[in-house]
Coordinates of C-alpha atoms and ligand atoms in Angstrom, one line a residue:
M1 CA -21.0 5.1 -3.9
T2 CA -24.0 2.9 -5.5
T3 CA -22.9 -0.3 -5.1
I4 CA -21.0 -2.3 -7.2
L5 CA -23.2 -5.6 -6.8
E6 CA -26.3 -6.0 -7.1
S7 CA -28.2 -8.3 -5.9
K8 CA -28.7 -11.0 -8.8
T9 CA -30.2 -13.9 -6.4
A10 CA -32.1 -14.7 -3.3
E11 CA -28.8 -16.2 -2.1
T12 CA -27.3 -12.7 -2.6
T13 CA -30.0 -10.7 -0.9
I14 CA -29.1 -12.8 2.0
A15 CA -25.4 -12.5 1.7
N16 CA -25.9 -8.3 0.7
S17 CA -28.2 -8.1 4.4
Y18 CA -25.7 -9.9 6.6
I19 CA -22.6 -7.8 4.8
N20 CA -24.8 -5.0 5.3
E21 CA -25.2 -6.1 8.7
V22 CA -21.9 -6.6 9.7
F23 CA -21.2 -2.7 8.0
E24 CA -23.4 -1.2 10.2
T25 CA -21.7 -3.2 13.5
V26 CA -18.2 -1.7 12.4
K27 CA -20.1 2.1 11.9
K28 CA -21.0 1.8 15.6
R29 CA -18.3 0.4 17.0
N30 CA -15.0 1.8 15.4
A31 CA -16.6 5.5 15.0
N32 CA -14.8 8.3 13.0
E33 CA -12.8 6.0 11.7
S34 CA -13.7 7.4 8.2
E35 CA -11.0 6.1 6.3
F36 CA -11.4 2.6 7.5
H37 CA -14.9 2.6 7.1
Q38 CA -14.1 3.5 3.5
A39 CA -11.6 0.2 3.4
V40 CA -14.1 -2.0 5.0
K41 CA -16.7 -0.7 2.6
E42 CA -14.9 -1.4 -0.7
I43 CA -14.3 -5.0 0.4
F44 CA -17.4 -5.1 1.5
D45 CA -18.9 -4.4 -1.3
S46 CA -17.4 -6.8 -3.0
L47 CA -17.7 -10.5 -0.7
A48 CA -21.8 -10.9 -1.6
P49 CA -21.6 -13.2 -4.2
V50 CA -19.0 -15.2 -2.2
F51 CA -21.2 -15.4 0.9
A52 CA -24.4 -16.7 -1.9
K53 CA -21.9 -19.2 -2.5
H54 CA -20.2 -20.2 0.0
P55 CA -22.3 -19.7 3.2
Q56 CA -20.1 -21.3 5.8
Y57 CA -18.5 -18.2 5.9
M58 CA -21.0 -16.6 7.3
E59 CA -21.9 -19.3 9.5
H60 CA -18.5 -18.8 11.3
S61 CA -18.7 -15.5 11.4
I62 CA -15.8 -14.7 9.3
L63 CA -16.0 -10.8 8.5
E64 CA -17.1 -10.2 12.2
R65 CA -13.9 -11.8 13.1
I66 CA -11.8 -10.8 10.1
V67 CA -13.2 -6.4 10.9
E68 CA -11.8 -6.9 14.3
P69 CA -7.5 -6.3 15.2
E70 CA -6.5 -9.2 16.6
R71 CA -4.2 -6.8 18.9
I72 CA -3.7 -3.1 18.6
I73 CA -1.2 -1.4 20.7
I74 CA -0.9 2.5 21.6
F75 CA 2.3 3.8 23.1
R76 CA 4.0 7.3 24.1
V77 CA 7.4 8.0 22.3
P78 CA 9.4 10.5 23.4
W79 CA 11.8 11.8 21.9
V80 CA 14.6 15.3 22.7
D81 CA 15.2 17.7 19.8
D82 CA 17.7 19.7 18.9
N83 CA 16.6 22.2 21.0
G84 CA 16.4 19.8 23.6
K85 CA 13.0 20.0 24.6
V86 CA 11.4 16.9 25.4
Q87 CA 8.8 16.0 22.1
V88 CA 6.0 13.2 22.7
N89 CA 3.6 11.3 19.7
R90 CA 1.9 9.1 19.2
G91 CA 3.1 5.1 18.4
F92 CA 0.8 2.7 16.7
R93 CA 1.0 -1.2 15.0
V94 CA -2.0 -2.8 14.6
Q95 CA -1.8 -6.7 15.0
F96 CA -4.9 -7.3 12.4
N97 CA -4.9 -11.0 11.1
S98 CA -2.1 -14.2 11.4
A99 CA -4.1 -16.2 10.1
I100 CA -1.6 -17.3 7.4
G101 CA 1.2 -16.2 8.4
P102 CA 3.5 -13.4 10.8
Y103 CA 2.3 -9.8 11.0
K104 CA 3.5 -7.8 8.1
G105 CA 3.1 -4.5 6.7
G106 CA 5.0 -1.1 6.8
L107 CA 5.6 1.6 9.9
R108 CA 3.9 4.9 8.1
F109 CA 5.8 8.3 10.2
H110 CA 3.0 11.6 9.2
P111 CA 1.4 13.5 11.0
S112 CA -1.8 13.0 9.4
V113 CA -1.4 9.1 11.1
N114 CA -4.4 8.3 13.4
L115 CA -6.1 4.5 14.6
S116 CA -7.6 4.9 11.7
I117 CA -5.3 5.6 9.1
I118 CA -3.9 2.5 10.6
K119 CA -6.7 0.1 10.5
F120 CA -7.4 1.1 7.0
L121 CA -4.1 0.4 5.8
G122 CA -4.0 -2.8 7.9
F123 CA -6.7 -3.8 6.9
E124 CA -6.1 -3.7 3.6
Q125 CA -2.5 -5.3 4.0
I126 CA -4.9 -8.4 5.0
L127 CA -5.9 -9.0 1.3
K128 CA -3.0 -7.9 -0.3
N129 CA -0.1 -10.0 1.3
S130 CA -3.0 -12.8 0.5
L131 CA -2.7 -12.3 -2.9
T132 CA 1.2 -12.3 -2.9
G133 CA 0.8 -15.8 -2.5
Q134 CA 3.5 -15.9 0.4
P135 CA 3.2 -17.2 4.1
I136 CA 2.0 -13.0 5.5
G137 CA -1.0 -11.7 7.2
G138 CA -1.6 -8.1 7.7
G139 CA -0.8 -5.4 10.1
K140 CA 0.8 -2.3 9.8
G141 CA 2.1 0.9 12.1
G142 CA 2.4 4.0 12.5
S143 CA 2.8 7.6 14.4
D144 CA 1.9 11.3 14.2
F145 CA 5.5 11.7 14.0
D146 CA 5.8 14.4 10.6
P147 CA 9.9 13.9 9.8
K148 CA 9.9 16.9 7.7
G149 CA 12.8 19.5 8.2
K150 CA 14.2 17.0 11.3
S151 CA 17.7 16.8 11.4
D152 CA 19.2 13.0 11.1
G153 CA 19.7 13.5 14.8
E154 CA 16.5 14.3 15.4
I155 CA 15.0 11.3 13.1
M156 CA 17.4 8.2 14.9
R157 CA 16.6 9.8 18.7
F158 CA 12.9 9.4 17.5
T159 CA 12.7 5.8 15.3
Q160 CA 15.0 4.4 19.1
S161 CA 12.6 5.6 21.6
F162 CA 10.0 4.3 18.7
M163 CA 11.8 1.3 19.1
M164 CA 12.0 1.2 22.0
E165 CA 8.4 0.3 22.8
L166 CA 7.7 -1.8 19.7
S167 CA 10.5 -4.3 19.7
R168 CA 8.6 -6.1 22.9
H169 CA 5.8 -6.9 20.5
I170 CA 7.7 -8.0 17.3
G171 CA 10.0 -10.4 16.4
P172 CA 10.9 -12.6 12.4
D173 CA 8.0 -15.5 13.3
I174 CA 6.1 -12.2 15.2
D175 CA 5.6 -9.8 13.4
V176 CA 8.0 -7.4 10.6
P177 CA 7.4 -4.0 10.1
A178 CA 8.8 -2.7 7.2
G179 CA 8.7 1.0 4.8
D180 CA 5.7 3.0 4.1
I181 CA 5.5 6.9 3.6
G182 CA 8.0 8.8 6.2
V183 CA 10.4 5.3 6.4
G184 CA 12.2 4.6 4.3
A185 CA 16.5 3.1 4.2
R186 CA 17.7 5.8 7.2
E187 CA 15.2 4.9 9.7
I188 CA 14.9 1.3 8.4
G189 CA 18.2 1.6 9.5
Y190 CA 18.1 3.6 13.1
M191 CA 15.1 0.5 14.0
F192 CA 17.6 -2.0 13.1
G193 CA 20.3 -1.3 15.2
Q194 CA 18.0 -0.1 18.1
Y195 CA 16.2 -3.4 17.3
R196 CA 19.4 -5.5 17.6
R197 CA 20.9 -3.9 20.7
I198 CA 18.1 -4.3 22.9
R199 CA 17.7 -8.5 21.9
G200 CA 21.7 -8.7 21.9
A201 CA 20.6 -11.1 18.8
Y202 CA 21.2 -10.5 15.2
E203 CA 17.2 -11.9 14.1
A204 CA 17.8 -10.4 10.4
G205 CA 14.2 -11.4 9.8
V206 CA 12.2 -8.8 12.2
L207 CA 12.5 -6.0 9.7
T208 CA 12.2 -5.5 6.1
G209 CA 13.5 -3.0 3.8
K210 CA 17.0 -3.5 4.9
G211 CA 20.4 -1.8 3.6
L212 CA 22.1 -4.7 1.0
G213 CA 24.8 -4.4 3.9
Y214 CA 23.0 -6.0 6.5
G215 CA 20.7 -8.8 5.3
G216 CA 18.8 -6.3 3.0
S217 CA 17.6 -7.5 -0.6
L218 CA 18.3 -6.6 -3.8
T219 CA 15.0 -5.6 -5.9
R220 CA 13.2 -4.4 -2.6
T221 CA 14.0 -0.6 -3.4
E222 CA 12.3 -1.0 -6.5
A223 CA 9.9 -3.9 -6.2
T224 CA 6.8 -1.3 -5.4
G225 CA 6.9 0.7 -8.2
Y226 CA 7.6 -1.6 -11.2
G227 CA 5.3 -4.0 -10.0
V228 CA 2.7 -1.6 -10.6
V229 CA 4.3 -1.2 -14.1
Y230 CA 4.7 -4.9 -14.9
F231 CA 0.7 -5.4 -13.2
V232 CA 0.3 -2.5 -15.9
Q233 CA 1.8 -4.2 -18.5
E234 CA -0.7 -7.8 -18.3
M235 CA -3.3 -5.8 -17.9
L236 CA -2.7 -4.1 -21.3
K237 CA -1.5 -7.3 -23.1
D238 CA -4.7 -8.4 -22.2
K239 CA -6.3 -6.0 -24.6
G240 CA -3.3 -5.9 -26.6
L241 CA -1.9 -2.9 -25.4
D242 CA 1.5 -1.7 -24.1
F243 CA 3.7 1.3 -22.5
K244 CA 4.9 1.9 -25.6
G245 CA 4.5 5.9 -27.6
S246 CA 1.7 5.9 -24.0
T247 CA 2.2 9.7 -21.8
V248 CA 2.0 8.4 -18.5
V249 CA 1.3 10.5 -14.9
V250 CA 2.4 9.6 -12.1
S251 CA 1.3 11.8 -8.5
G252 CA 3.7 11.6 -5.7
S253 CA 7.8 11.1 -6.1
G254 CA 8.3 9.6 -2.9
N255 CA 9.7 5.6 -3.2
V256 CA 7.0 4.0 -5.3
S257 CA 6.1 7.2 -7.5
I258 CA 10.5 7.3 -8.7
Y259 CA 10.3 4.0 -9.2
A260 CA 7.2 3.4 -11.5
I261 CA 8.6 6.6 -13.4
D262 CA 11.5 3.9 -13.8
K263 CA 10.0 1.3 -14.8
A264 CA 7.4 2.4 -17.2
T265 CA 10.4 5.4 -18.7
Q266 CA 12.6 1.7 -19.4
L267 CA 8.8 -0.1 -21.3
G268 CA 8.6 3.3 -23.7
A269 CA 6.7 5.9 -22.1
K270 CA 6.7 9.5 -21.1
V271 CA 5.8 10.2 -18.0
V272 CA 5.2 13.8 -17.9
A273 CA 4.5 14.9 -14.4
C274 CA 5.0 13.7 -10.6
S275 CA 3.8 15.6 -7.5
D276 CA 5.0 16.3 -3.7
S277 CA 2.1 17.3 -1.0
N278 CA 3.0 21.3 -2.0
G279 CA 2.4 20.7 -5.8
Y280 CA 3.4 19.4 -9.1
I281 CA 5.6 19.8 -11.7
Y282 CA 4.6 19.0 -15.3
D283 CA 7.5 18.4 -18.0
P284 CA 6.6 18.1 -21.6
N285 CA 9.8 16.5 -22.6
G286 CA 9.3 13.7 -20.0
I287 CA 11.1 14.0 -16.2
N288 CA 13.9 13.6 -15.7
L289 CA 14.6 11.2 -12.9
E290 CA 17.7 11.9 -11.7
T291 CA 16.5 15.4 -10.8
V292 CA 13.3 13.7 -9.0
K293 CA 15.9 11.5 -7.1
R294 CA 18.2 13.8 -5.8
L295 CA 16.1 16.0 -5.3
K296 CA 13.6 14.0 -2.5
E297 CA 16.6 10.9 -1.4
V298 CA 19.4 13.2 -1.4
E299 CA 18.7 16.9 -1.1
R300 CA 15.1 15.9 0.3
K301 CA 13.8 19.6 -1.0
R302 CA 10.6 19.8 -2.4
I303 CA 9.2 18.6 -6.1
S304 CA 9.3 22.6 -6.8
E305 CA 13.2 22.7 -7.2
Y306 CA 12.8 21.1 -10.2
V307 CA 11.6 24.0 -12.5
N308 CA 15.2 25.0 -11.1
E309 CA 17.3 23.0 -13.4
H310 CA 14.5 22.5 -16.6
H311 CA 13.5 25.2 -18.2
E312 CA 10.6 23.8 -20.2
A313 CA 8.5 22.3 -17.0
L314 CA 6.0 23.9 -15.4
Y315 CA 5.6 23.7 -10.8
I316 CA 1.5 24.8 -9.9
E317 CA 1.2 24.7 -6.5
G318 CA -2.1 22.4 -4.8
C319 CA -2.1 18.7 -5.6
S320 CA -5.0 17.6 -7.4
G321 CA -4.3 19.9 -10.7
I322 CA -2.3 16.9 -11.3
W323 CA -5.3 14.4 -12.5
S324 CA -6.0 17.2 -15.3
I325 CA -3.4 17.1 -17.5
P326 CA -3.8 14.4 -20.6
C327 CA -2.9 11.6 -20.6
D328 CA -3.3 7.6 -21.5
I329 CA -2.1 6.3 -17.6
A330 CA -3.2 7.9 -14.5
L331 CA -0.5 6.3 -11.5
P332 CA -1.7 7.4 -8.5
C333 CA 1.3 7.6 -6.4
A334 CA 1.1 9.7 -3.4
T335 CA -1.4 9.1 -0.8
Q336 CA -5.4 7.9 0.2
N337 CA -7.7 9.9 -1.3
E338 CA -6.1 11.5 -3.8
I339 CA -8.4 10.9 -6.4
D340 CA -12.0 12.2 -6.5
S341 CA -14.9 11.8 -8.2
T342 CA -14.2 15.1 -9.9
S343 CA -10.9 14.2 -10.9
A344 CA -11.4 11.1 -12.3
K345 CA -14.2 12.4 -14.3
T346 CA -11.9 14.8 -15.8
L347 CA -9.3 12.0 -16.2
V348 CA -12.8 10.6 -18.5
S349 CA -13.5 12.8 -20.2
N350 CA -9.4 13.3 -21.3
G351 CA -9.3 10.1 -22.5
V352 CA -7.6 8.1 -20.2
K353 CA -7.8 4.2 -20.6
A354 CA -6.2 2.7 -16.9
V355 CA -5.9 3.7 -14.0
V356 CA -3.7 1.6 -11.4
E357 CA -3.1 2.8 -7.6
G358 CA 0.5 2.4 -6.2
A359 CA -0.6 4.6 -3.6
N360 CA -3.1 2.5 -0.6
M361 CA -6.7 3.4 -1.7
P362 CA -5.8 6.7 -3.5
S363 CA -9.1 7.1 -5.0
T364 CA -12.5 7.0 -3.3
L365 CA -15.1 5.1 -3.0
D366 CA -17.0 7.4 -5.7
A367 CA -13.9 7.4 -8.0
I368 CA -13.9 4.2 -8.4
D369 CA -17.1 4.1 -8.9
V370 CA -16.6 6.4 -12.4
F371 CA -13.6 4.4 -13.6
L372 CA -15.8 1.4 -13.2
K373 CA -18.7 3.2 -15.2
N374 CA -16.6 4.1 -17.7
N375 CA -15.1 0.9 -18.9
I376 CA -11.6 2.3 -17.8
L377 CA -9.3 -0.4 -17.0
F378 CA -8.6 0.0 -13.1
G379 CA -6.1 -1.5 -10.9
P380 CA -7.1 -1.5 -7.4
A381 CA -3.6 -0.8 -4.9
K382 CA -3.9 -4.1 -2.7
A383 CA -3.1 -5.7 -5.7
A384 CA -1.4 -3.4 -8.1
N385 CA 1.8 -2.6 -5.4
A386 CA 1.6 -5.6 -4.0
G387 CA 4.7 -6.4 -4.8
G388 CA 7.0 -4.4 -1.9
V389 CA 5.4 -6.5 0.2
A390 CA 6.1 -9.4 -2.0
V391 CA 10.1 -9.1 -1.8
S392 CA 9.4 -7.9 1.3
A393 CA 8.8 -11.7 2.0
L394 CA 11.0 -13.0 -0.3
E395 CA 13.7 -10.7 2.2
M396 CA 12.5 -12.8 4.9
A397 CA 12.5 -15.7 2.5
Q398 CA 16.4 -14.6 2.6
N399 CA 17.2 -13.9 6.0
S400 CA 15.5 -17.2 7.1
A401 CA 17.9 -19.2 4.6
R402 CA 21.5 -17.2 5.5
L403 CA 22.3 -16.1 1.1
S404 CA 21.0 -14.1 -0.5
W405 CA 19.5 -13.9 -4.0
K406 CA 20.7 -12.0 -6.9
F407 CA 18.9 -8.9 -8.5
E408 CA 17.8 -10.3 -11.3
E409 CA 17.0 -13.9 -9.5
V410 CA 14.0 -11.6 -7.2
D411 CA 13.6 -9.9 -10.8
E412 CA 12.0 -12.4 -11.7
K413 CA 9.8 -13.5 -9.3
L414 CA 8.7 -10.2 -8.9
Q415 CA 7.2 -10.0 -11.9
Q416 CA 6.0 -13.3 -11.8
I417 CA 3.7 -13.0 -8.7
M418 CA 2.7 -10.0 -9.9
K419 CA 1.8 -11.5 -13.2
N420 CA -0.3 -14.3 -10.7
I421 CA -2.2 -11.9 -8.7
Y422 CA -3.3 -10.3 -11.5
Q423 CA -4.5 -14.1 -13.1
N424 CA -6.4 -15.3 -9.9
S425 CA -7.7 -11.6 -9.6
V426 CA -9.2 -11.9 -13.2
K427 CA -9.9 -15.6 -12.9
A428 CA -12.2 -14.7 -9.5
A429 CA -14.2 -11.8 -10.7
E430 CA -15.2 -14.5 -13.6
E431 CA -15.7 -17.2 -11.8
Y432 CA -18.3 -14.8 -9.4
G433 CA -19.9 -13.2 -12.1
Y434 CA -17.9 -9.7 -12.4
P435 CA -15.7 -10.7 -15.6
G436 CA -13.4 -7.4 -16.4
N437 CA -13.9 -6.1 -12.7
L438 CA -9.8 -6.2 -10.6
V439 CA -11.5 -4.3 -7.7
V440 CA -14.4 -7.5 -6.8
G441 CA -11.9 -10.0 -7.8
A442 CA -8.8 -8.9 -5.8
N443 CA -11.4 -8.4 -2.6
I444 CA -12.7 -12.0 -3.6
A445 CA -9.1 -13.6 -4.4
G446 CA -7.1 -12.0 -1.0
F447 CA -10.3 -13.2 0.7
L448 CA -10.2 -16.5 0.4
K449 CA -7.0 -18.3 1.2
V450 CA -7.0 -15.8 4.7
A451 CA -11.1 -16.9 5.9
N452 CA -10.0 -20.7 4.8
A453 CA -7.2 -20.5 7.3
M454 CA -9.7 -19.1 9.3
V455 CA -12.8 -21.7 9.1
T456 CA -9.7 -24.0 9.3
Q457 CA -8.2 -22.7 12.7
G458 CA -11.4 -23.2 14.4
V459 CA -12.6 -19.6 16.4
I460 CA -9.4 -17.6 17.0
Ligands
LIG501 N1 4.1 -0.6 3.2 C1 4.3 -1.5 1.8 C2 2.5 -1.6 1.8 O1 1.9 -0.9 1.1 C3 5.3 -2.2 2.0 C4 4.7 -3.0 3.1 C5 5.9 -4.7 3.3 O2 6.7 -4.7 3.0 O3 5.7 -5.6 4.3 O4 2.1 -3.0 1.5

């Protein structure tokens, strides 16, 4: 990737060489963690103007400290499958940074999970959580357990075993996990039950994304997808555009995708495609969300089944082809690195106006480069998908106060938070010399709050 920022002044040159030096150490010390390197590089590439303007962050070795997790916990998760066989998975929790609040971030259950993936997610989470304006630090966890095809009983036994160890390390003022890929309402329910049983106390704020009947918050289920669309709305509004009449492609068909499709459709867009890890569907009439919801959330089937009910729709095997569908707005909501530079170029040549990330790190560094160079409106994940964790923080607030707010009340707060994130990112980009570049703006705005807290709190 050609770096986003060029050296403009002597101060920037010094800052760049400091950043490069720390990045080399990161690569050496965390060999073979390519996703983590990628997330660090994306953020580091934005920070030269910050260090040029405020050399005190270099004096306090903020970069050296922020890339080093405060704590990493890796543990064995043994469980018994339906055939009576003992299975063993690996569990992770990376407690990355607690300068501005208790560690906060989801749990991912997916066979691809390893330390590199959890560290990239945890690192991104630090700045994302900071951007929300809520008092939450950054963390992430999960397991290489594959929920696909498992029975309810197997899911329960696995999550109980996972929580058996995780419970030693979390708490409402310590570390507050939630969902991510493979972890939804069912898994959070089993984990909360097990935590409560181990602790012998009702600590509602230990997990977020809970069911509405036992401490969950209205709007949390919708928050990430709705938040992404609210963020796009702000971006479009600035250019005199809106969703009405636009064609939208959303990848994925999990929680983020479903509620992004829902809100975009409510605002007058036609969402023509979505996907799962096997392939994608194209429906020229607009995706029927009720069918997708039932197939994925109730029946837990593959998205290919959609075409059995909607005969004008097509199913195409493989995932990257979804980006060859002409659209005005692309919302990658599936997983990391789902858009490479080839897909990015195809989107651009098909006339895409905005690309906004619902998943975490769905665009490779080269893909981001393509979007920025072609002046596509680009909304980076840590800003655009922060609505989920922001409402998680509101769930924690409600749990502490032992009350629950109305749907409209939380939704309004979410809209305001997404507006603030957008405006703060725009402002930071402008202030540091990169107007219109939300990658730089979000990274700087998120970083400054954490860096200031770290400086103030001393060498920790
Ligand atoms: N997994 C979500 C994220 O990537 C939500 C985390 C949370 O609510 O703690 O931000």
